[in-house]
mmCIF file of C-alpha atoms in Angstrom:
data_model
loop_
_atom_site.group_PDB
_atom_site.id
_atom_site.type_symbol
_atom_site.label_atom_id
_atom_site.label_comp_id
_atom_site.label_asym_id
_atom_site.label_seq_id
_atom_site.Cartn_x
_atom_site.Cartn_y
_atom_site.Cartn_z
ATOM 1 C CA MET A 1 149.776 160.952 138.476
ATOM 2 C CA GLU A 2 153.095 160.559 140.301
ATOM 3 C CA GLU A 3 151.490 161.728 143.553
ATOM 4 C CA LYS A 4 148.819 159.018 143.220
ATOM 5 C CA SER A 5 151.497 156.407 142.533
ATOM 6 C CA ASN A 6 153.522 157.571 145.531
ATOM 7 C CA LEU A 7 150.431 157.412 147.764
ATOM 8 C CA ARG A 8 149.717 153.868 146.525
ATOM 9 C CA LYS A 9 153.319 152.924 147.263
ATOM 10 C CA ALA A 10 153.065 154.478 150.753
ATOM 11 C CA VAL A 11 149.907 152.459 151.483
ATOM 12 C CA MET A 12 151.572 149.277 150.230
ATOM 13 C CA ILE A 13 154.686 149.956 152.344
ATOM 14 C CA PHE A 14 152.500 150.738 155.383
ATOM 15 C CA LEU A 15 150.534 147.484 154.986
ATOM 16 C CA PHE A 16 153.701 145.442 154.459
ATOM 17 C CA PHE A 17 155.291 146.833 157.605
ATOM 18 C CA VAL A 18 152.067 146.370 159.604
ATOM 19 C CA ARG A 19 152.091 142.714 158.529
ATOM 20 C CA ILE A 20 155.715 142.058 159.402
ATOM 21 C CA GLY A 21 155.448 144.156 162.556
ATOM 22 C CA ALA A 22 152.507 142.039 163.702
ATOM 23 C CA PHE A 23 153.634 138.575 162.660
ATOM 24 C CA THR A 24 157.429 138.532 162.737
ATOM 25 C CA PHE A 25 158.951 137.579 166.061
ATOM 26 C CA GLY A 26 162.578 137.830 167.016
ATOM 27 C CA GLY A 27 163.278 141.506 166.565
ATOM 28 C CA GLY A 28 164.923 143.534 163.865
ATOM 29 C CA TRP A 29 167.013 140.822 162.267
ATOM 30 C CA SER A 30 164.066 138.552 161.575
ATOM 31 C CA ILE A 31 162.132 141.512 160.134
ATOM 32 C CA LEU A 32 165.169 142.309 157.994
ATOM 33 C CA ALA A 33 164.955 138.747 156.644
ATOM 34 C CA GLN A 34 161.359 139.413 155.591
ATOM 35 C CA MET A 35 162.395 142.685 153.946
ATOM 36 C CA GLN A 36 165.077 140.794 152.035
ATOM 37 C CA LYS A 37 162.540 138.291 150.725
ATOM 38 C CA GLU A 38 159.901 140.908 149.831
ATOM 39 C CA PHE A 39 161.942 143.821 148.508
ATOM 40 C CA VAL A 40 165.096 142.150 147.171
ATOM 41 C CA GLU A 41 163.918 138.751 145.936
ATOM 42 C CA LYS A 42 160.235 139.277 145.120
ATOM 43 C CA ARG A 43 159.833 142.928 144.073
ATOM 44 C CA GLN A 44 163.493 143.611 143.204
ATOM 45 C CA TRP A 45 163.224 147.177 144.522
ATOM 46 C CA LEU A 46 166.629 146.772 146.195
ATOM 47 C CA THR A 47 169.750 144.716 145.831
ATOM 48 C CA ASN A 48 171.227 142.796 148.746
ATOM 49 C CA GLU A 49 173.988 145.409 148.821
ATOM 50 C CA GLU A 50 171.489 148.280 149.116
ATOM 51 C CA LEU A 51 169.581 146.485 151.892
ATOM 52 C CA MET A 52 172.856 145.888 153.737
ATOM 53 C CA ASP A 53 173.733 149.591 153.398
ATOM 54 C CA ILE A 54 170.320 150.573 154.769
ATOM 55 C CA ALA A 55 170.671 148.032 157.596
ATOM 56 C CA SER A 56 174.192 149.233 158.423
ATOM 57 C CA VAL A 57 173.099 152.857 158.684
ATOM 58 C CA GLY A 58 169.898 151.971 160.565
ATOM 59 C CA ARG A 59 171.825 149.781 163.017
ATOM 60 C CA SER A 60 174.371 152.513 163.625
ATOM 61 C CA LEU A 61 171.840 155.211 164.537
ATOM 62 C CA PRO A 62 170.369 155.656 167.998
ATOM 63 C CA GLY A 63 166.928 154.183 168.520
ATOM 64 C CA ILE A 64 165.183 151.010 167.499
ATOM 65 C CA MET A 65 167.074 149.338 164.682
ATOM 66 C CA ILE A 66 164.080 148.139 162.658
ATOM 67 C CA THR A 67 162.297 151.480 162.922
ATOM 68 C CA ASN A 68 165.434 153.218 161.664
ATOM 69 C CA ILE A 69 165.774 150.740 158.805
ATOM 70 C CA SER A 70 162.076 151.074 157.945
ATOM 71 C CA VAL A 71 162.270 154.868 157.793
ATOM 72 C CA ILE A 72 165.403 154.809 155.627
ATOM 73 C CA PHE A 73 163.877 152.200 153.333
ATOM 74 C CA GLY A 74 160.557 154.044 153.058
ATOM 75 C CA TYR A 75 162.280 157.350 152.391
ATOM 76 C CA ARG A 76 164.395 155.735 149.679
ATOM 77 C CA MET A 77 161.279 154.271 148.060
ATOM 78 C CA GLY A 78 159.185 157.438 148.020
ATOM 79 C CA GLY A 79 160.388 160.245 150.233
ATOM 80 C CA ALA A 80 159.073 161.405 153.587
ATOM 81 C CA VAL A 81 155.534 160.058 153.097
ATOM 82 C CA CYS A 82 156.772 156.509 152.495
ATOM 83 C CA GLY A 83 159.313 156.845 155.322
ATOM 84 C CA ALA A 84 156.550 157.850 157.740
ATOM 85 C CA ALA A 85 154.278 155.070 156.421
ATOM 86 C CA ALA A 86 157.002 152.481 157.059
ATOM 87 C CA ALA A 87 157.738 153.774 160.571
ATOM 88 C CA ILE A 88 154.075 153.874 161.586
ATOM 89 C CA GLY A 89 153.395 150.505 159.967
ATOM 90 C CA VAL A 90 156.207 148.669 161.735
ATOM 91 C CA SER A 91 155.482 150.351 165.102
ATOM 92 C CA LEU A 92 151.694 150.173 165.219
ATOM 93 C CA PRO A 93 151.340 146.407 165.832
ATOM 94 C CA SER A 94 153.846 146.525 168.692
ATOM 95 C CA ILE A 95 152.097 149.455 170.312
ATOM 96 C CA VAL A 96 148.715 147.718 170.118
ATOM 97 C CA ILE A 97 150.025 144.307 171.225
ATOM 98 C CA LEU A 98 152.095 145.746 174.071
ATOM 99 C CA SER A 99 149.128 147.791 175.267
ATOM 100 C CA VAL A 100 146.971 144.651 175.428
ATOM 101 C CA VAL A 101 149.722 142.536 177.007
ATOM 102 C CA THR A 102 150.343 145.214 179.619
ATOM 103 C CA LEU A 103 146.701 145.038 180.653
ATOM 104 C CA PHE A 104 146.948 141.286 181.289
ATOM 105 C CA TYR A 105 150.652 140.889 182.092
ATOM 106 C CA ASP A 106 150.323 140.136 185.802
ATOM 107 C CA LYS A 107 147.780 137.384 185.116
ATOM 108 C CA LEU A 108 149.664 135.791 182.212
ATOM 109 C CA ARG A 109 153.357 136.010 183.061
ATOM 110 C CA ASP A 110 153.469 133.013 185.388
ATOM 111 C CA THR A 111 151.367 130.625 183.306
ATOM 112 C CA PRO A 112 153.114 127.526 181.990
ATOM 113 C CA TYR A 113 151.495 128.025 178.585
ATOM 114 C CA MET A 114 153.246 131.364 178.086
ATOM 115 C CA ALA A 115 156.609 129.926 179.110
ATOM 116 C CA LYS A 116 156.193 127.006 176.692
ATOM 117 C CA ALA A 117 155.021 129.256 173.873
ATOM 118 C CA PHE A 118 158.089 131.481 174.230
ATOM 119 C CA VAL A 119 160.430 128.481 174.132
ATOM 120 C CA GLY A 120 158.959 127.582 170.739
ATOM 121 C CA ILE A 121 158.999 131.159 169.449
ATOM 122 C CA ARG A 122 162.650 131.652 170.396
ATOM 123 C CA ALA A 123 163.633 128.361 168.745
ATOM 124 C CA ALA A 124 161.752 129.214 165.538
ATOM 125 C CA VAL A 125 163.402 132.625 165.240
ATOM 126 C CA VAL A 126 166.970 131.275 165.093
ATOM 127 C CA PRO A 127 166.732 129.786 161.573
ATOM 128 C CA ILE A 128 164.932 132.900 160.291
ATOM 129 C CA ILE A 129 167.793 135.098 161.462
ATOM 130 C CA GLY A 130 170.343 132.581 160.167
ATOM 131 C CA SER A 131 168.821 132.522 156.684
ATOM 132 C CA ALA A 132 168.881 136.335 156.535
ATOM 133 C CA ALA A 133 172.515 136.358 157.629
ATOM 134 C CA LEU A 134 173.447 133.835 154.941
ATOM 135 C CA ALA A 135 171.590 135.740 152.220
ATOM 136 C CA LEU A 136 173.089 139.084 153.219
ATOM 137 C CA ARG A 137 176.582 137.606 153.688
ATOM 138 C CA LYS A 138 177.015 137.459 149.914
ATOM 139 C CA ALA A 139 176.528 141.219 149.659
ATOM 140 C CA SER A 140 178.796 142.056 152.581
ATOM 141 C CA LEU A 141 181.703 139.634 152.403
ATOM 142 C CA LYS A 142 183.000 139.965 148.864
ATOM 143 C CA ASP A 143 186.725 139.907 149.514
ATOM 144 C CA THR A 144 189.414 139.088 152.052
ATOM 145 C CA ALA A 145 189.156 142.523 153.685
ATOM 146 C CA GLY A 146 185.447 142.004 154.354
ATOM 147 C CA TRP A 147 186.065 138.599 155.903
ATOM 148 C CA ILE A 148 188.868 139.937 158.109
ATOM 149 C CA ILE A 149 186.755 142.871 159.323
ATOM 150 C CA ALA A 150 183.803 140.523 159.935
ATOM 151 C CA GLY A 151 186.036 138.124 161.882
ATOM 152 C CA PHE A 152 187.371 140.857 164.130
ATOM 153 C CA ALA A 153 183.847 142.254 164.611
ATOM 154 C CA LEU A 154 182.610 138.789 165.598
ATOM 155 C CA ILE A 155 185.448 138.370 168.095
ATOM 156 C CA LEU A 156 184.787 141.816 169.581
ATOM 157 C CA GLY A 157 181.051 141.104 169.788
ATOM 158 C CA LEU A 158 181.429 137.686 171.382
ATOM 159 C CA PHE A 159 184.351 138.166 173.732
ATOM 160 C CA THR A 160 184.348 141.794 174.836
ATOM 161 C CA GLY A 161 181.864 144.173 176.341
ATOM 162 C CA ILE A 162 182.408 146.689 173.555
ATOM 163 C CA SER A 163 179.202 148.320 172.380
ATOM 164 C CA SER A 164 177.934 147.283 168.949
ATOM 165 C CA ILE A 165 178.057 150.934 167.938
ATOM 166 C CA TRP A 166 181.816 151.016 168.467
ATOM 167 C CA VAL A 167 182.223 147.737 166.578
ATOM 168 C CA VAL A 168 180.368 149.279 163.603
ATOM 169 C CA VAL A 169 182.445 152.472 163.823
ATOM 170 C CA ALA A 170 185.632 150.383 163.968
ATOM 171 C CA GLY A 171 184.417 148.367 160.943
ATOM 172 C CA ALA A 172 183.813 151.573 158.985
ATOM 173 C CA ALA A 173 187.255 152.885 159.928
ATOM 174 C CA ALA A 174 188.876 149.574 158.978
ATOM 175 C CA GLY A 175 187.049 149.593 155.639
ATOM 176 C CA LEU A 176 188.283 153.100 154.923
ATOM 177 C CA ALA A 177 191.810 152.219 155.971
ATOM 178 C CA ILE A 178 191.969 148.984 153.981
ATOM 179 C CA LYS A 179 190.017 150.020 150.886
ATOM 180 C CA GLY A 180 191.039 153.666 150.836
ATOM 181 C CA GLY A 181 188.981 156.818 151.146
ATOM 182 C CA GLY A 182 188.442 157.444 147.421
ATOM 183 C CA ALA A 183 184.973 157.944 145.976
ATOM 184 C CA ASN A 184 184.953 154.575 144.250
ATOM 185 C CA GLY A 185 186.394 152.705 147.232
ATOM 186 C CA ALA A 186 188.964 150.943 145.048
ATOM 187 C CA SER A 187 192.582 150.827 145.930
#
């Protein structure tokens, strides 16, 4: 019975990630916004805090951020089968679309219609990413220490050439230093 339920969940996760992989533009952060709506708000499978933890780990690992996040999420929901379903689901639309675009790229790249379409797509993605950031901010910035770390991370990201990986590592170190290394994180 549990195996059947897990298979159903894997199929549902696969189909969800195929849908967002095919119809969500703007990269990992806009897909994360869709995950927040579907799995935090609608299905309540995760809290904002849990999604932020998954996103933080997925962003910190080498590779494509959204694939990492999808695998971690899928694994958390139902083990390796759901992790694989999420990874394949989010990757499959890109592979198919990129294969088709590659076939016609030389003919399409200089058309004014493509340039105009991308102006609109880029503009539409900004509020999607902004709404995700605002929703996830509540889970991440709960106290003065979080705001200070976020401020320094923003400054480092905007005004230095420091890799995002090092900014995340520095944020983790600052969190440990400020909040302490105990199991409950309280100091």
